[in-house]
Short mmCIF file of C-alpha atoms in Angstrom, two decimals:
data_model
loop_
_atom_site.label_atom_id
_atom_site.label_comp_id
_atom_site.label_asym_id
_atom_site.label_seq_id
_atom_site.Cartn_x
_atom_site.Cartn_y
_atom_site.Cartn_z
CA MET A 1 51.77 -27.07 -2.31
CA THR A 2 51.74 -30.76 -2.22
CA GLY A 3 54.24 -33.36 0.96
CA THR A 4 56.22 -35.32 5.42
CA ALA A 5 58.91 -37.19 7.90
CA PHE A 6 61.88 -36.81 10.44
CA ALA A 7 65.45 -36.31 11.74
CA GLU A 8 66.68 -36.80 15.29
CA THR A 9 66.38 -40.20 16.95
CA THR A 10 64.21 -38.76 19.70
CA GLY A 11 62.04 -37.13 17.07
CA HIS A 12 61.64 -40.34 15.15
CA ASP A 13 60.66 -42.19 18.31
CA ALA A 14 58.12 -39.50 19.16
CA THR A 15 56.64 -39.61 15.68
CA HIS A 16 56.50 -43.40 15.60
CA SER A 17 54.86 -43.59 18.99
CA ALA A 18 52.35 -40.87 18.16
CA GLN A 19 51.28 -42.59 14.97
CA HIS A 20 50.83 -45.98 16.54
CA GLU A 21 49.19 -45.02 19.80
CA ALA A 22 46.28 -43.15 18.19
CA ARG A 23 47.26 -39.94 19.94
CA SER A 24 45.38 -36.84 18.97
CA PHE A 25 47.00 -34.95 16.11
CA THR A 26 48.17 -31.35 16.09
CA TYR A 27 46.25 -29.30 13.52
CA GLY A 28 47.94 -26.74 11.27
CA VAL A 29 47.47 -24.62 8.16
CA ASP A 30 49.83 -23.44 5.43
CA VAL A 31 49.22 -20.37 3.30
CA SER A 32 50.76 -18.09 0.69
CA ARG A 33 49.79 -14.89 -1.10
CA TYR A 34 46.62 -16.62 -2.28
CA GLU A 35 45.41 -16.41 1.33
CA SER A 36 47.01 -13.04 2.06
CA ASP A 37 44.19 -12.01 4.41
CA TYR A 38 43.94 -15.32 6.30
CA ASP A 39 42.67 -14.62 9.82
CA TRP A 40 45.12 -16.32 12.17
CA ASN A 41 43.33 -15.00 15.24
CA ALA A 42 40.17 -16.89 14.30
CA SER A 43 42.03 -20.00 13.18
CA PRO A 44 42.14 -23.16 15.31
CA ALA A 45 45.59 -23.94 13.89
CA GLN A 46 48.33 -24.86 16.36
CA PHE A 47 50.99 -24.34 13.72
CA GLY A 48 51.22 -22.25 10.58
CA ILE A 49 53.69 -22.51 7.69
CA ILE A 50 53.90 -19.77 5.10
CA LYS A 51 55.52 -19.27 1.74
CA ALA A 52 58.55 -17.00 1.73
CA THR A 53 60.25 -17.42 -1.63
CA GLU A 54 60.37 -19.33 -4.91
CA GLY A 55 63.35 -19.82 -7.18
CA THR A 56 65.77 -16.88 -7.08
CA SER A 57 63.45 -14.02 -7.98
CA PHE A 58 60.05 -14.42 -6.27
CA ARG A 59 59.26 -13.17 -2.79
CA ASP A 60 55.77 -13.73 -1.40
CA ALA A 61 54.26 -10.33 -0.70
CA SER A 62 52.17 -11.67 2.19
CA PHE A 63 55.08 -13.28 4.04
CA ALA A 64 55.84 -10.41 6.42
CA ARG A 65 52.20 -10.04 7.45
CA HIS A 66 51.70 -13.76 8.06
CA TRP A 67 55.01 -14.01 9.93
CA SER A 68 54.09 -11.14 12.22
CA GLU A 69 50.56 -12.46 12.86
CA LEU A 70 51.88 -15.90 13.72
CA GLY A 71 54.40 -14.32 16.07
CA LYS A 72 51.62 -12.45 17.86
CA LYS A 73 49.44 -15.55 18.09
CA GLY A 74 52.32 -17.51 19.58
CA ILE A 75 51.77 -20.78 17.75
CA VAL A 76 54.48 -22.77 15.97
CA ARG A 77 55.40 -21.08 12.72
CA GLY A 78 57.50 -21.97 9.72
CA ALA A 79 58.63 -20.60 6.36
CA TYR A 80 58.92 -22.52 3.11
CA HIS A 81 60.75 -22.09 -0.17
CA TYR A 82 59.40 -23.48 -3.44
CA GLY A 83 62.39 -25.00 -5.15
CA HIS A 84 63.28 -25.10 -8.84
CA PRO A 85 65.94 -27.72 -9.61
CA GLY A 86 66.76 -25.87 -12.83
CA ASN A 87 68.53 -23.23 -10.72
CA ASP A 88 71.61 -23.42 -8.52
CA PRO A 89 70.57 -24.93 -5.16
CA ILE A 90 72.90 -22.76 -3.09
CA ALA A 91 71.66 -19.59 -4.76
CA GLU A 92 68.07 -20.61 -3.99
CA ALA A 93 68.93 -21.50 -0.40
CA GLU A 94 70.63 -18.13 0.13
CA TYR A 95 67.69 -16.31 -1.44
CA PHE A 96 65.32 -18.05 0.98
CA LEU A 97 67.50 -17.37 4.02
CA ALA A 98 67.81 -13.69 3.12
CA MET A 99 64.03 -13.39 3.10
CA VAL A 100 63.52 -15.30 6.34
CA ASN A 101 66.36 -13.48 8.10
CA SER A 102 64.81 -10.15 7.16
CA GLN A 103 62.10 -10.86 9.74
CA PRO A 104 62.41 -11.34 13.52
CA ALA A 105 63.19 -14.94 14.48
CA LYS A 106 61.97 -17.02 17.39
CA ALA A 107 63.19 -20.28 18.83
CA GLY A 108 61.24 -23.10 17.21
CA ASP A 109 60.75 -21.44 13.80
CA LEU A 110 60.64 -24.16 11.13
CA LEU A 111 62.43 -24.00 7.77
CA VAL A 112 61.04 -25.98 4.82
CA LEU A 113 61.94 -26.89 1.25
CA ASP A 114 58.86 -27.36 -0.94
CA LEU A 115 59.95 -29.70 -3.73
CA GLU A 116 57.35 -30.76 -6.28
CA THR A 117 58.76 -29.94 -9.70
CA THR A 118 61.72 -31.30 -11.67
CA ASP A 119 62.32 -28.52 -14.23
CA GLY A 120 63.07 -31.37 -16.62
CA ARG A 121 65.91 -32.76 -14.51
CA SER A 122 66.51 -36.46 -13.89
CA VAL A 123 65.72 -38.31 -10.68
CA ALA A 124 69.40 -38.27 -9.72
CA GLU A 125 69.74 -34.56 -10.49
CA VAL A 126 66.64 -33.58 -8.52
CA ASN A 127 67.76 -35.73 -5.62
CA ALA A 128 71.24 -34.19 -5.61
CA TRP A 129 69.72 -30.70 -5.83
CA ALA A 130 67.53 -31.35 -2.80
CA LYS A 131 70.45 -32.69 -0.79
CA ALA A 132 72.54 -29.62 -1.63
CA TRP A 133 69.77 -27.16 -0.67
CA LEU A 134 68.87 -28.93 2.56
CA SER A 135 72.49 -29.40 3.61
CA HIS A 136 73.33 -25.75 2.95
CA VAL A 137 70.40 -24.46 5.00
CA LYS A 138 71.28 -26.82 7.84
CA THR A 139 74.90 -25.68 7.82
CA LYS A 140 74.00 -21.99 7.76
CA THR A 141 71.25 -22.11 10.42
CA GLY A 142 71.82 -25.15 12.61
CA VAL A 143 68.26 -26.20 11.77
CA THR A 144 67.52 -29.50 10.04
CA PRO A 145 65.04 -28.25 7.44
CA MET A 146 61.86 -30.10 6.64
CA LEU A 147 61.05 -31.41 3.16
CA TYR A 148 57.56 -30.90 1.79
CA SER A 149 56.35 -32.85 -1.24
CA GLY A 150 53.54 -34.94 -2.62
CA TRP A 151 53.67 -38.62 -1.66
CA ASN A 152 54.45 -39.90 -5.16
CA PHE A 153 57.06 -37.20 -5.82
CA ALA A 154 58.80 -37.88 -2.51
CA ASN A 155 58.72 -41.61 -3.18
CA THR A 156 60.44 -41.08 -6.55
CA TYR A 157 62.90 -38.28 -5.78
CA GLY A 158 63.40 -38.54 -2.02
CA LYS A 159 65.78 -41.48 -1.65
CA GLY A 160 68.47 -40.76 0.91
CA LEU A 161 66.65 -37.78 2.42
CA ALA A 162 65.18 -39.53 5.45
CA ASP A 163 67.36 -37.51 7.84
CA TYR A 164 65.12 -34.55 7.04
CA PRO A 165 61.65 -34.35 8.62
CA LEU A 166 58.96 -35.11 6.06
CA TRP A 167 55.83 -33.07 5.43
CA VAL A 168 53.84 -35.09 2.91
CA ALA A 169 50.76 -34.23 0.89
CA HIS A 170 48.31 -37.04 0.21
CA TYR A 171 44.70 -36.02 -0.31
CA SER A 172 43.21 -39.45 -0.91
CA LYS A 173 44.20 -40.74 2.53
CA PRO A 174 42.30 -39.91 5.72
CA LYS A 175 44.21 -37.45 7.86
CA GLY A 176 47.10 -39.07 9.64
CA GLN A 177 46.54 -42.46 8.02
CA LEU A 178 49.30 -43.08 5.51
CA ALA A 179 52.57 -44.93 5.22
CA PRO A 180 55.70 -42.83 4.61
CA PRO A 181 57.28 -42.83 1.11
CA ALA A 182 60.82 -43.70 0.01
CA ASP A 183 63.33 -44.18 2.85
CA TRP A 184 61.35 -42.41 5.57
CA LYS A 185 60.29 -44.51 8.53
CA SER A 186 57.69 -41.97 9.63
CA TRP A 187 56.13 -38.69 8.61
CA THR A 188 55.97 -35.49 10.64
CA ILE A 189 53.13 -33.60 8.93
CA HIS A 190 50.38 -34.85 6.64
CA GLN A 191 48.67 -32.34 4.36
CA TYR A 192 45.34 -34.05 3.82
CA THR A 193 43.31 -31.44 1.90
CA ASP A 194 43.61 -28.08 0.15
CA SER A 195 39.98 -27.10 0.73
CA PRO A 196 39.17 -24.39 1.67
CA VAL A 197 42.85 -23.87 2.56
CA ASP A 198 45.77 -26.28 2.89
CA GLN A 199 45.07 -28.25 6.05
CA ASN A 200 47.49 -30.49 7.91
CA VAL A 201 47.93 -32.69 10.93
CA SER A 202 51.16 -33.48 12.72
CA ALA A 203 51.93 -36.58 14.72
CA LEU A 204 53.97 -34.35 17.01
CA THR A 205 52.88 -32.01 19.76
CA PRO A 206 53.48 -28.28 19.27
CA GLU A 207 56.50 -28.45 21.57
CA GLN A 208 57.95 -31.38 19.63
CA LEU A 209 57.48 -29.42 16.41
CA ARG A 210 59.32 -26.47 17.96
CA GLY A 211 62.14 -28.87 18.73
CA LEU A 212 62.68 -29.23 14.96
CA GLY A 213 63.07 -25.47 14.49
CA ARG A 214 65.54 -22.77 15.34
CA PRO A 215 67.43 -23.25 18.60
CA ALA A 216 66.95 -20.79 21.44
CA VAL A 217 69.31 -17.83 21.20
#
């Protein structure tokens, strides 16, 4: 993965205040099948985000295990979809939701679009694709999904997406010390290294992160 930012007014205010008052960050990890045996019980992570799907034909074989382990641990959890703008955005969104909905849900579960490839499409086409995917997931779930991307990719392709919380990858910046790309006024999660696993910090508390996820049933 490679990308981070925000939606609600209260969320933006919380993010802004956290970043400028030197509050302690919330630490989290994201994994996929490459870390299929990641030990969540031994992890200091306060949130975990895991790969669910990619395109319209790939399902991560480790998703169910990670999802269950995160549920047992009780920390904030999220699922992400690796998008391919060469496909239909609604088909990809539905594919992702089918995978996520096949597992038990909890209030506060985060939904994420991982966007870091163009499939040869133009800036305008990639941007429109992202808007369609994000809007569809929001309509179907009531959750404002997060967008994950690398800083440069988000800066190029992310115009007009600032209503969606931003999870941004930038490895050359110290953790939590970066300006948001494109139209975002703040970031929500900063992925600052991929060694030995993808490591992240959030400007939000765990409860604030949960506020971006699924509503209570």
